[in-house]
XYZ file of C-alpha atoms in Angstrom:
773
model
C -36.115 -25.049 -6.955
C -34.440 -22.516 -5.149
C -31.844 -23.276 -7.177
C -33.706 -22.004 -10.573
C -35.163 -19.172 -9.134
C -31.663 -18.132 -8.238
C -29.856 -19.554 -11.876
C -33.285 -17.012 -13.294
C -31.955 -14.495 -11.423
C -28.989 -13.776 -11.729
C -29.501 -14.017 -15.811
C -31.788 -11.187 -15.161
C -29.086 -8.518 -14.609
C -26.398 -10.758 -17.350
C -27.213 -8.537 -20.312
C -27.204 -4.580 -17.954
C -24.022 -5.910 -17.419
C -22.408 -5.589 -20.557
C -20.027 -2.714 -19.591
C -18.710 -4.206 -15.989
C -15.107 -5.062 -16.782
C -15.007 -1.694 -19.188
C -12.981 0.528 -18.132
C -12.710 4.207 -19.295
C -9.969 4.799 -21.897
C -8.294 7.905 -21.815
C -6.755 7.434 -26.117
C -3.753 6.183 -25.035
C -3.374 2.295 -26.907
C -3.177 -0.903 -25.525
C -0.070 -2.274 -26.051
C -0.026 -5.925 -24.406
C 2.718 -6.795 -26.708
C 5.424 -4.256 -26.362
C 7.258 -2.432 -23.880
C 4.398 -3.005 -19.997
C 6.829 0.353 -18.824
C 3.742 1.736 -21.341
C 0.950 0.936 -19.775
C 1.928 2.703 -16.662
C 0.017 5.489 -16.237
C 2.129 7.024 -12.713
C -1.372 9.974 -12.985
C -3.913 7.371 -11.852
C -4.793 7.968 -8.532
C -3.117 11.391 -7.922
C -6.750 12.844 -8.132
C -9.871 13.073 -5.383
C -7.199 12.412 -2.764
C -5.968 9.189 -4.188
C -2.403 10.782 -3.049
C -0.524 8.847 -5.839
C 2.968 10.677 -7.284
C 4.102 11.019 -11.001
C 7.915 10.857 -9.849
C 10.692 8.738 -10.344
C 11.716 5.864 -8.949
C 12.636 2.680 -9.084
C 10.810 -0.465 -7.162
C 10.744 -0.060 -3.253
C 12.856 2.603 -3.933
C 14.449 5.032 -0.471
C 14.500 7.910 -3.003
C 11.075 8.882 -4.897
C 12.104 11.781 -6.741
C 8.854 13.850 -7.408
C 7.059 17.408 -7.836
C 4.652 18.533 -4.843
C 2.314 21.049 -6.258
C 0.646 21.941 -2.775
C -1.393 19.087 -1.206
C -0.176 18.561 2.038
C 0.460 14.575 0.815
C 2.242 16.280 -2.613
C 1.067 16.456 -5.704
C -2.586 16.952 -6.787
C -3.823 16.747 -10.689
C -5.965 19.689 -10.043
C -3.241 22.313 -8.807
C -1.057 23.686 -11.515
C 1.861 25.167 -9.370
C 4.950 22.673 -9.125
C 6.859 23.971 -5.612
C 9.657 22.106 -6.281
C 10.799 18.243 -6.854
C 11.232 16.627 -3.402
C 13.668 13.117 -2.469
C 10.826 11.689 0.077
C 6.876 9.964 -1.083
C 4.794 7.762 0.494
C 2.458 6.565 -2.013
C -1.384 6.687 -1.363
C -0.997 7.697 2.077
C -3.458 10.299 4.031
C -1.555 12.066 5.512
C 1.911 14.539 5.461
C 5.082 12.983 5.323
C 8.020 13.121 3.929
C 8.491 16.414 0.964
C 12.107 16.715 2.885
C 14.620 19.241 -0.157
C 12.253 20.026 -2.357
C 14.312 21.091 -5.557
C 13.049 23.817 -7.973
C 14.782 24.866 -10.987
C 14.376 29.350 -10.965
C 16.548 32.202 -13.128
C 17.000 35.842 -12.433
C 17.473 36.865 -9.144
C 16.807 35.523 -5.992
C 14.004 37.479 -4.053
C 11.756 34.989 -2.392
C 12.260 32.196 -0.314
C 9.373 30.778 0.432
C 8.227 27.593 -1.876
C 4.628 28.659 -1.419
C 5.441 32.109 -2.909
C 8.612 31.386 -5.803
C 6.463 28.170 -6.978
C 6.127 27.385 -10.706
C 2.764 27.582 -13.316
C 2.341 25.006 -15.271
C 0.647 22.670 -17.954
C -0.729 19.189 -18.053
C -0.089 19.011 -21.791
C 3.268 19.475 -21.130
C 4.280 16.981 -19.282
C 4.521 13.280 -18.146
C 5.229 10.386 -17.119
C 6.727 6.916 -17.225
C 7.843 3.773 -14.579
C 10.930 5.404 -13.637
C 10.777 9.330 -15.488
C 8.593 12.533 -15.287
C 8.529 15.296 -17.464
C 7.377 18.714 -16.780
C 7.846 22.092 -18.832
C 7.550 24.620 -16.084
C 6.261 27.713 -17.179
C 9.469 29.951 -16.251
C 10.687 28.090 -19.593
C 12.676 25.759 -17.795
C 12.721 22.086 -18.409
C 12.838 19.574 -15.442
C 12.920 16.022 -15.690
C 13.514 13.441 -13.436
C 14.775 9.698 -12.516
C 16.119 8.061 -9.619
C 18.091 4.895 -8.130
C 17.317 3.075 -4.671
C 19.147 6.321 -3.104
C 20.060 9.451 -5.539
C 17.191 10.456 -7.245
C 18.917 11.604 -10.901
C 17.455 15.455 -11.269
C 18.354 17.478 -15.437
C 17.086 20.974 -15.951
C 17.239 22.201 -19.222
C 17.454 26.946 -19.267
C 16.800 29.511 -21.297
C 20.001 30.823 -22.292
C 20.956 33.204 -19.664
C 24.044 34.406 -17.381
C 21.306 33.977 -13.969
C 20.355 29.850 -13.956
C 18.829 29.081 -10.246
C 18.598 25.383 -8.709
C 16.800 26.542 -5.438
C 17.971 23.670 -2.498
C 14.881 24.306 -0.128
C 16.036 22.068 3.595
C 13.379 23.993 6.503
C 10.129 23.892 4.143
C 8.727 19.851 3.250
C 5.458 17.989 3.786
C 6.150 17.279 7.317
C 6.219 19.482 10.068
C 9.896 21.251 10.595
C 12.074 20.806 13.050
C 15.610 22.055 12.113
C 17.343 22.014 9.514
C 21.925 22.914 8.181
C 22.516 23.691 4.482
C 25.993 23.674 3.924
C 27.836 24.592 0.428
C 30.962 22.541 1.002
C 32.844 23.118 -3.097
C 31.397 24.637 -5.996
C 29.676 21.044 -7.133
C 28.593 19.931 -3.726
C 25.764 20.928 -1.555
C 24.819 19.027 1.820
C 21.959 19.213 4.833
C 20.777 18.088 6.720
C 16.901 17.921 8.147
C 14.926 16.647 11.151
C 11.393 16.801 10.916
C 8.597 14.839 12.313
C 3.730 15.179 11.914
C 2.230 12.264 10.019
C -1.627 11.792 11.019
C -0.501 13.598 14.888
C 2.342 14.541 15.600
C 5.333 11.329 15.877
C 8.794 11.839 15.170
C 11.503 13.706 14.647
C 13.750 11.425 12.064
C 16.179 13.312 10.559
C 17.594 12.973 6.625
C 21.003 13.830 5.349
C 21.037 14.387 1.716
C 24.351 15.717 -0.694
C 23.974 16.518 -4.111
C 26.171 16.903 -6.709
C 26.133 19.389 -9.164
C 27.733 17.960 -13.067
C 28.862 21.345 -13.706
C 30.430 24.259 -10.919
C 28.577 26.914 -9.933
C 28.956 30.431 -10.955
C 27.775 31.583 -7.674
C 25.836 31.257 -4.968
C 24.904 32.003 -1.690
C 22.143 31.287 1.269
C 19.087 31.910 3.385
C 17.615 32.187 6.985
C 13.961 33.066 7.035
C 13.221 36.006 3.578
C 16.921 36.862 4.457
C 18.956 36.036 1.151
C 22.591 35.918 1.958
C 24.583 35.854 -1.617
C 27.969 34.296 -1.407
C 27.455 32.438 1.761
C 28.113 29.031 2.420
C 25.784 27.831 4.929
C 22.164 28.485 7.062
C 19.661 27.239 8.884
C 16.800 27.486 5.238
C 18.481 26.942 2.124
C 20.676 27.305 -0.488
C 20.873 28.486 -4.288
C 23.555 27.654 -6.861
C 23.515 29.605 -10.106
C 25.168 28.726 -13.717
C 25.999 30.382 -17.192
C 23.627 29.412 -19.023
C 23.908 31.215 -22.550
C 25.779 28.546 -23.618
C 25.959 25.247 -22.602
C 21.523 25.581 -21.059
C 21.801 22.245 -19.123
C 21.842 21.151 -15.964
C 22.297 17.052 -14.058
C 22.214 16.864 -10.006
C 22.312 13.980 -8.087
C 21.111 14.091 -4.652
C 22.188 10.818 -2.355
C 19.612 10.362 0.521
C 20.430 8.759 4.174
C 18.185 8.071 7.147
C 22.065 7.769 9.526
C 24.434 9.992 8.767
C 25.997 12.920 5.710
C 29.324 9.918 5.728
C 25.882 8.074 4.867
C 24.848 9.934 1.960
C 28.325 10.454 0.700
C 28.975 6.887 0.281
C 24.908 6.271 -1.468
C 26.339 9.000 -3.818
C 29.717 6.817 -4.533
C 28.262 4.164 -4.629
C 24.894 4.824 -6.890
C 25.708 8.553 -8.343
C 28.480 9.325 -11.437
C 26.050 8.104 -13.920
C 24.830 10.167 -16.559
C 20.910 11.040 -16.347
C 19.767 9.148 -19.679
C 21.933 6.464 -18.079
C 20.125 5.729 -14.835
C 16.756 6.717 -17.218
C 17.323 4.107 -19.555
C 18.200 0.618 -16.197
C 15.194 1.983 -14.293
C 12.894 1.616 -17.119
C 14.473 -1.665 -17.638
C 13.717 -2.561 -13.764
C 10.259 -1.533 -14.575
C 10.249 -4.351 -16.924
C 11.528 -7.054 -15.488
C 9.530 -6.220 -12.633
C 5.880 -5.699 -14.153
C 7.400 -8.468 -16.340
C 6.704 -11.004 -13.183
C 2.887 -11.443 -14.862
C 1.974 -11.156 -18.240
C -1.893 -10.939 -19.506
C -3.766 -11.765 -22.939
C -7.476 -10.599 -22.986
C -9.407 -9.080 -21.798
C -11.473 -5.841 -22.047
C -10.740 -2.352 -23.750
C -8.177 -0.481 -21.069
C -7.683 -3.596 -18.357
C -4.091 -3.814 -19.586
C -3.391 -0.384 -18.448
C -5.045 0.205 -14.740
C -3.552 -3.644 -14.441
C 0.029 -2.492 -14.276
C -0.498 0.854 -13.189
C -2.018 -0.930 -10.417
C 1.486 -3.464 -11.037
C 3.703 -0.512 -10.474
C 1.982 0.093 -7.105
C 2.232 -2.136 -5.854
C 5.821 -2.192 -6.133
C 6.613 1.637 -5.118
C 6.562 0.251 -1.328
C 7.860 -0.666 2.198
C 10.699 0.742 0.471
C 15.418 0.577 1.089
C 15.749 1.563 4.529
C 19.464 1.341 5.276
C 22.730 2.702 3.589
C 24.921 0.768 0.658
C 26.933 0.106 3.323
C 23.992 -1.816 4.852
C 23.384 0.668 8.242
C 20.752 1.774 9.010
C 18.869 4.037 11.590
C 16.803 1.533 14.418
C 14.269 2.543 16.258
C 16.901 2.503 19.179
C 17.818 5.434 16.936
C 21.320 4.211 17.361
C 23.088 2.965 14.058
C 22.507 -0.979 12.732
C 24.547 -3.168 10.215
C 22.069 -5.599 8.372
C 24.018 -9.007 7.428
C 22.888 -10.413 4.912
C 20.013 -9.133 3.302
C 18.132 -5.058 2.665
C 16.879 -3.503 5.763
C 13.759 -1.939 4.781
C 11.252 0.539 6.147
C 7.624 2.635 6.238
C 4.970 -0.307 7.382
C 1.780 0.759 6.795
C 0.902 -2.724 8.135
C -3.607 -2.021 8.420
C -3.374 -1.506 5.364
C -1.223 -4.057 3.577
C -1.628 -6.595 5.879
C -4.623 -7.935 3.328
C -3.591 -7.626 -0.151
C -0.273 -6.215 -0.960
C 1.902 -8.621 2.286
C 0.825 -11.559 -0.140
C 1.268 -10.164 -3.307
C 5.003 -9.299 -3.023
C 5.012 -13.073 -0.995
C 4.049 -14.324 -4.383
C 5.749 -11.321 -7.400
C 8.298 -10.694 -4.236
C 9.467 -13.131 -1.987
C 13.186 -12.199 -2.080
C 12.043 -8.861 -1.046
C 9.137 -9.887 1.350
C 11.896 -12.372 3.209
C 13.964 -9.408 3.674
C 11.506 -7.568 4.532
C 10.230 -9.208 6.967
C 13.395 -9.614 8.343
C 13.715 -5.539 8.715
C 10.309 -5.692 10.796
C 11.896 -8.769 12.586
C 14.564 -6.390 13.644
C 13.112 -3.386 14.677
C 11.558 -4.986 17.196
C 15.258 -6.683 17.980
C 16.947 -3.834 17.746
C 13.728 -1.620 19.773
C 12.526 -3.698 21.754
C 8.918 -4.215 19.853
C 7.112 -4.686 16.761
C 6.347 -2.226 14.599
C 2.616 -1.052 13.552
C 2.331 2.061 11.268
C 6.677 2.877 10.980
C 7.383 5.489 8.716
C 11.696 5.444 9.056
C 12.958 4.595 11.985
C 10.193 6.052 13.693
C 6.762 4.452 16.004
C 4.177 6.753 14.126
C 1.458 4.463 16.724
C -1.365 5.273 13.191
C -4.702 2.992 13.136
C -5.197 0.261 15.407
C -5.973 -3.226 16.136
C -2.840 -5.809 15.453
C -1.718 -6.320 11.898
C 1.911 -7.415 12.385
C 0.611 -10.536 13.514
C -0.792 -11.245 9.862
C 2.132 -9.620 8.597
C 4.898 -11.905 9.793
C 2.295 -15.140 9.680
C 1.928 -14.752 5.775
C 5.465 -14.412 5.547
C 5.925 -17.125 8.124
C 3.342 -20.153 4.996
C 5.054 -18.551 2.130
C 9.103 -20.311 3.356
C 9.892 -16.553 3.930
C 11.105 -17.117 7.462
C 13.570 -19.332 6.880
C 16.332 -19.564 9.221
C 15.347 -17.083 11.794
C 11.133 -18.156 12.489
C 11.511 -18.692 16.266
C 13.446 -14.543 16.342
C 10.008 -14.005 15.096
C 7.999 -16.438 16.999
C 9.545 -14.508 19.834
C 8.723 -11.005 18.928
C 5.735 -12.203 17.699
C 4.999 -13.440 21.184
C 6.136 -10.907 23.151
C 4.247 -7.989 20.794
C 0.096 -10.045 21.285
C 1.289 -10.812 25.494
C 1.941 -7.766 26.324
C 1.580 -3.706 25.990
C 5.085 -1.629 25.393
C 6.260 -0.067 28.689
C 5.166 3.644 29.257
C 9.185 4.946 27.930
C 8.891 3.286 24.594
C 6.700 5.133 21.452
C 5.392 2.661 20.190
C 1.644 1.679 22.170
C 1.138 -2.046 20.579
C -1.986 -3.926 21.447
C -3.041 -0.684 24.187
C -5.467 -2.255 24.747
C -5.340 -6.205 25.014
C -5.227 -6.266 29.241
C -8.721 -5.449 29.199
C -8.954 -7.949 26.360
C -6.592 -10.956 27.694
C -9.159 -10.907 31.117
C -12.569 -9.919 29.779
C -11.364 -11.499 26.201
C -13.106 -8.024 24.164
C -10.884 -4.233 24.150
C -13.435 -1.722 25.821
C -14.782 1.287 24.658
C -13.501 4.123 26.084
C -14.742 7.758 25.472
C -12.543 11.471 25.374
C -9.960 8.889 27.157
C -6.916 11.031 26.361
C -3.971 9.287 24.239
C -1.002 7.984 26.378
C 1.274 8.141 23.786
C 0.911 10.448 19.315
C -0.892 8.568 17.359
C -4.344 6.570 17.709
C -5.792 4.678 20.723
C -7.004 0.774 20.289
C -8.891 2.133 23.511
C -11.262 4.763 20.559
C -12.066 1.871 18.904
C -12.219 -1.357 21.044
C -14.862 -2.756 18.419
C -12.735 -2.525 15.926
C -9.645 -3.799 17.397
C -11.600 -6.581 19.358
C -11.566 -8.066 16.264
C -8.732 -7.452 14.809
C -7.005 -8.766 18.165
C -8.410 -12.075 17.685
C -7.759 -12.611 13.811
C -4.068 -11.140 15.239
C -4.800 -14.441 17.880
C -6.012 -16.729 15.016
C -2.716 -16.278 12.594
C -0.336 -16.470 15.133
C -2.191 -19.538 16.382
C -1.351 -20.868 13.756
C 2.637 -19.939 13.445
C 2.758 -21.248 17.025
C 1.399 -25.214 15.699
C 4.056 -25.660 13.121
C 6.640 -24.623 15.141
C 6.082 -26.704 17.456
C 4.171 -24.554 20.287
C 1.217 -26.627 20.993
C 0.252 -24.592 24.485
C 0.491 -21.737 22.717
C -1.439 -22.239 19.592
C -3.383 -23.098 22.114
C -4.579 -19.677 23.511
C -4.476 -18.081 20.843
C -7.002 -20.542 19.554
C -9.055 -19.956 22.019
C -8.712 -16.277 22.317
C -9.318 -15.930 17.681
C -13.074 -16.721 19.309
C -13.074 -13.189 21.090
C -14.940 -12.275 17.791
C -17.703 -13.148 19.346
C -17.704 -11.458 22.417
C -18.400 -7.988 20.777
C -21.728 -9.657 18.822
C -24.759 -8.464 19.960
C -27.529 -10.966 19.423
C -30.179 -7.973 19.997
C -29.028 -6.160 16.287
C -27.299 -9.031 15.096
C -23.603 -7.006 14.600
C -20.414 -6.441 16.114
C -21.003 -3.794 17.931
C -18.412 -1.419 21.459
C -18.597 -2.569 24.536
C -17.638 0.073 27.748
C -15.279 -0.658 29.975
C -17.930 -2.682 32.565
C -18.732 -4.866 29.390
C -21.716 -3.782 28.615
C -23.089 -3.325 24.928
C -23.104 1.239 24.048
C -23.085 3.858 21.640
C -26.252 3.562 19.059
C -27.542 0.788 18.192
C -28.079 0.954 14.309
C -24.753 -0.909 12.619
C -24.459 1.657 10.767
C -23.495 4.172 13.089
C -19.484 4.915 13.525
C -18.843 3.758 17.144
C -16.055 1.765 18.488
C -15.034 1.039 14.460
C -12.395 2.040 13.475
C -12.905 3.638 10.351
C -16.378 1.632 9.661
C -19.058 0.826 10.890
C -20.918 -2.336 12.172
C -21.744 -3.449 8.526
C -17.979 -3.062 6.927
C -16.465 -4.495 10.087
C -19.134 -7.667 10.461
C -17.234 -9.808 7.751
C -13.893 -8.783 9.225
C -13.859 -12.900 10.820
C -11.581 -14.799 8.102
C -10.152 -16.890 11.037
C -13.231 -18.433 11.194
C -16.009 -17.534 8.058
C -19.038 -20.848 9.217
C -18.790 -20.241 12.582
C -19.830 -16.296 12.176
C -22.402 -17.468 9.628
C -24.034 -19.600 12.402
C -23.686 -15.932 14.208
C -25.694 -14.296 11.056
C -28.449 -17.067 11.420
C -26.923 -19.925 8.275
C -25.927 -19.361 4.837
C -29.459 -18.512 3.478
C -29.646 -15.256 5.961
C -25.362 -14.302 5.266
C -26.403 -14.422 2.059
C -29.055 -11.590 2.693
C -27.234 -10.082 4.677
C -24.646 -9.924 2.378
C -27.025 -9.058 -0.621
C -28.527 -5.996 1.117
C -24.110 -4.566 1.701
C -23.589 -4.956 -1.975
C -27.320 -3.594 -2.510
C -26.979 -6.564 -4.816
C -30.415 -6.413 -6.980
C -29.104 -2.723 -8.795
C -25.725 -4.149 -9.055
C -27.516 -7.101 -11.219
C -28.895 -4.580 -13.176
C -26.494 -1.484 -12.991
C -22.667 -3.710 -12.112
C -21.424 0.522 -12.565
C -23.221 2.294 -11.810
C -24.384 0.680 -8.131
C -20.270 0.690 -7.740
C -20.330 5.033 -8.158
C -22.948 5.949 -6.653
C -24.318 3.007 -4.062
C -21.427 2.372 -2.376
C -19.126 5.402 -3.268
C -21.058 7.210 -1.225
C -19.203 10.073 -0.577
C -15.527 11.442 0.033
C -12.276 9.458 0.007
C -12.701 9.782 3.868
C -16.418 9.287 3.815
C -16.340 5.867 6.252
C -18.944 6.364 8.492
C -22.861 6.553 8.294
C -23.067 4.314 6.279
C -24.717 0.648 5.442
C -22.827 -0.699 1.822
C -19.802 -2.129 0.642
C -16.966 1.092 1.204
C -14.560 -0.493 -1.671
C -12.799 2.924 -1.181
C -10.777 1.850 2.432
C -9.380 -1.230 3.476
C -11.629 -2.630 6.585
C -14.367 -4.736 4.654
C -12.147 -5.547 1.241
C -12.455 -9.141 2.305
C -15.986 -9.109 1.840
C -16.561 -9.251 -1.268
C -15.141 -13.622 -1.125
C -17.533 -14.227 1.629
C -20.347 -15.256 -0.949
C -17.255 -18.211 -0.970
C -18.760 -19.235 2.062
C -22.419 -19.326 2.006
C -22.015 -21.243 -1.549
C -23.211 -18.777 -4.215
C -19.753 -18.116 -5.310
C -20.396 -16.292 -8.600
C -21.730 -13.965 -7.235
C -18.499 -13.562 -5.163
C -17.478 -12.822 -9.757
C -20.723 -9.776 -9.867
C -19.324 -7.689 -7.027
C -15.585 -8.356 -8.094
C -16.172 -7.231 -10.561
C -17.996 -4.793 -10.739
C -15.801 -3.025 -7.867
C -12.669 -3.542 -10.582
C -14.971 -0.731 -12.584
C -13.583 1.640 -10.182
C -10.203 1.405 -11.848
C -9.656 3.826 -15.161
C -6.553 4.724 -15.834
C -7.301 8.730 -15.429
C -6.108 10.380 -12.609
C -9.433 9.914 -10.606
C -8.867 6.220 -11.698
C -8.789 4.806 -8.316
C -10.898 5.380 -5.495
C -9.978 6.031 -1.936
C -6.123 6.368 -0.817
C -3.395 3.088 -1.901
C -2.031 3.400 1.419
C 1.493 2.111 -0.873
C -0.766 0.192 -2.814
C -2.917 -2.301 -0.825
C -5.797 -0.967 -2.995
C -3.315 -1.773 -5.468
C -2.805 -4.816 -4.724
C -6.816 -5.420 -4.469
C -7.139 -4.467 -8.264
C -3.912 -7.095 -8.965
C -4.543 -10.110 -7.464
C -8.996 -9.889 -7.672
C -8.495 -9.862 -11.131
C -5.998 -12.539 -11.601
C -8.603 -14.130 -9.681
C -6.581 -15.066 -6.393
C -7.171 -13.728 -3.351
C -6.070 -14.523 -0.102
C -9.233 -15.110 2.103
C -6.787 -15.407 4.881
C -4.543 -12.272 5.312
C -1.869 -14.558 7.336
C -2.719 -18.296 6.297
C -2.281 -19.380 2.827
C -6.058 -20.183 1.459
C -6.467 -18.540 -1.588
C -10.209 -18.159 -2.945
C -11.100 -17.816 -6.194
C -13.095 -16.035 -8.963
C -12.741 -15.217 -12.421
C -9.768 -13.794 -13.551
C -10.757 -10.259 -15.784
C -7.766 -11.560 -18.267
C -7.615 -15.281 -20.880
C -4.649 -16.106 -19.469
C -1.929 -14.652 -17.449
C 1.067 -15.775 -16.877
C 3.037 -15.343 -13.147
C 6.960 -15.499 -12.839
C 7.748 -17.699 -9.761
C 10.474 -17.894 -8.454
C 12.088 -21.084 -7.979
C 13.302 -20.621 -4.805
C 10.342 -20.159 -2.511
C 7.681 -21.207 -5.931
C 9.208 -24.576 -6.690
C 6.252 -24.310 -10.251
C 8.950 -21.293 -11.089
C 5.564 -20.606 -13.216
C 1.648 -20.218 -12.721
C -0.412 -20.128 -15.295
C -3.814 -18.977 -15.044
C -6.310 -19.555 -18.165
C -10.363 -18.433 -18.835
C -10.836 -18.575 -22.188
C -13.632 -16.540 -23.787
C -13.815 -14.399 -20.178
C -16.490 -11.070 -20.660
C -19.227 -8.524 -18.854
C -21.723 -11.724 -20.400
C -18.644 -14.689 -19.535
C -17.764 -14.007 -16.422
C -19.495 -16.653 -13.823
C -17.270 -20.067 -13.118
C -18.273 -23.532 -14.488
C -15.475 -25.693 -13.756
C -12.191 -25.366 -12.332
C -9.322 -27.495 -13.077
C -5.492 -27.400 -11.369
C -3.123 -29.200 -13.964
C -5.798 -30.899 -15.133
C -7.247 -32.376 -13.005
C -11.212 -30.991 -11.606
C -11.050 -28.858 -8.555
C -14.144 -28.572 -6.775
C -12.833 -25.536 -4.437
C -13.601 -22.491 -4.114
C -10.072 -22.236 -2.568
C -6.440 -22.829 -2.875
C -3.390 -22.896 -0.168
C -0.126 -21.631 -0.300
C 0.915 -25.966 -0.586
C -1.432 -25.843 -2.831
C -0.460 -23.104 -5.305
C 3.789 -23.928 -4.916
C 3.404 -26.447 -7.295
C 1.156 -25.386 -9.427
C 1.874 -25.035 -13.226
C -1.977 -24.327 -14.258
C -4.760 -22.994 -13.091
C -7.703 -22.852 -15.536
C -11.092 -21.445 -15.523
C -14.261 -22.451 -17.658
C -16.476 -19.918 -18.246
C -20.289 -19.382 -19.164
C -22.553 -16.982 -18.804
C -24.937 -18.390 -15.956
C -23.785 -19.751 -12.950
C -23.128 -23.265 -12.522
C -23.318 -25.602 -9.604
C -19.456 -25.433 -9.145
C -18.360 -24.363 -5.338
C -21.740 -24.610 -4.240
C -21.579 -27.113 -1.752
C -20.597 -26.434 2.179
C -17.315 -28.444 0.979
C -16.032 -25.993 -1.305
C -16.257 -22.901 1.304
C -12.375 -22.415 2.695
C -12.298 -24.114 6.675
C -12.769 -22.620 9.663
C -9.063 -22.467 11.036
C -8.789 -24.639 13.835
């Protein structure tokens, strides 16, 4: 009787969900059989604080050359003045960083040196972007075009006919806070800069970048400025430089700018290694790189607009981390010394609190060679500077966000086979990080509250505790930090066990149960505890006291290592299911999935993290939550919730909710769309749910995925036929709601049979993802 009533409840919303998979279209046609780059819209997420950028980059490139309009992180679609085209951007971050060396073409005399005043107007009607390319017509009559290699940005400016065609190179202004800058005109083709800045969400750093720009033709005049004082004919200065051309004949000027985080010699070497080609040649190669990268996933079928949103998210998933070393292998370590990467490419920029949940697993699946080098780079950070990173920009620890995100990041690499050859080196760094706290003279905070956590089993919430270092403090978010530490301990236990460190494995596995120490039986929710051990702060779980960017409602599902134990704390499967239904406003969702996602879940601006008792699809803490239904025996509800959340991704500039956070939200979209999601980040467990495409073909690297290809099929999948009836793996019936990385390695086909109503598939207790021991 219960099962019949449950099925009828779900059926009541099926017909009302006809728009569940539909995505508003921008008028551009789907081209599943053409170039995949034609399906990517870099403007998606550039409005409403998605903080993406539309400029030119290659996959994981050091240089991400893009226009800056005055928004704190670079480009905002609602703004209509361009201050310059600068070299460094991070996709979807929430705080200012980068924006180094904004360059802008102008005409006439150079009289203004503040880029907020000399900024040029533009219209979106004369603007376009695609992977590796950006173009805009400025109101001054100049056309600007951008493309890139890994370590260089290439610009092409088409001027009106004039004897005073200028290019302004502003070394003193950027998105970050300036510390110092110098600019030098080396000869009649070349300009060099050295720029030091700091910033991000709180003042961190400083860091230094070095650039060298080579123009395609000689200058007819030049000068520099210092503050508001312009000095024609000057070859050096602290503010910026202008170079001038006569375009009464040839109206085009090209320039290639190379970047280095090491020194001026590194910038010059990067220019020699990657410069010297025409703009069109660089643009063509960048597009080829993106075609190959996007071509690792081929999709068929799906509702209108889904191909554009899907490939745009896949594109953003490959924008970071970024190459950090020079063409000769040298890089600046976190000890501020120069090192050389031997046998791997050094990467940097680690938004780990975000990416460990989704993008880490996506790259391990689709870009394992790069993901391996990224893991080696993180280990190098510890070996060079003494500690594993938390949120690193360039050679600087920012300490932004809390917990221990680097452990599930490296644990994912271990279980994906990416640490072969340096497993023990990685483990030594992980163990040191998990069992200690960085010294006072080290800039990173690591597990800042580890002493109390190890002694008492929880990280205390200490209101108004002074910041020990720049960035965030674990003590300000004791409840969520305890959950994050416990998750990390669980994942480290699995690594330790795999490497034969059994005593360590038992110790970390025991610590993984510390999440129970912040569970308040009186409220039935996790709750912060003070230094004396008493529960503290408002009892209302919709308040955010002690939780970082969320509330107890959002964080209650962050126990992926032991969902059965969590379900027990909540009163069993039925009680947990009811709690999930309330959290997702499930009854309303069945009647109006897209409306519920947009008007109930999204309850404010992208930074509205607190005072909410519902799912927040704009932020990371509850990204796993929809998949918790796999553990309550209602897997069809995971499909309902996931597919409703997917409607939030559209092909408009406001087509994603919240910050993308270096590909985190985009990777959630990609993985959920193909029906595979990492439900235990840091361990190889992939939850299953209905794909939104009839067919997905994944081209896999045989060195890490022996099958070489995985085909995921769900014939007829749609809003009305979205419920899993059966799953087959290589033709064999599969009753569980998850797959392991080990199973995926040799698997060639994953076949979903879908239908119009829920089935009994995946409902038994044995079908749910297991707890980690």
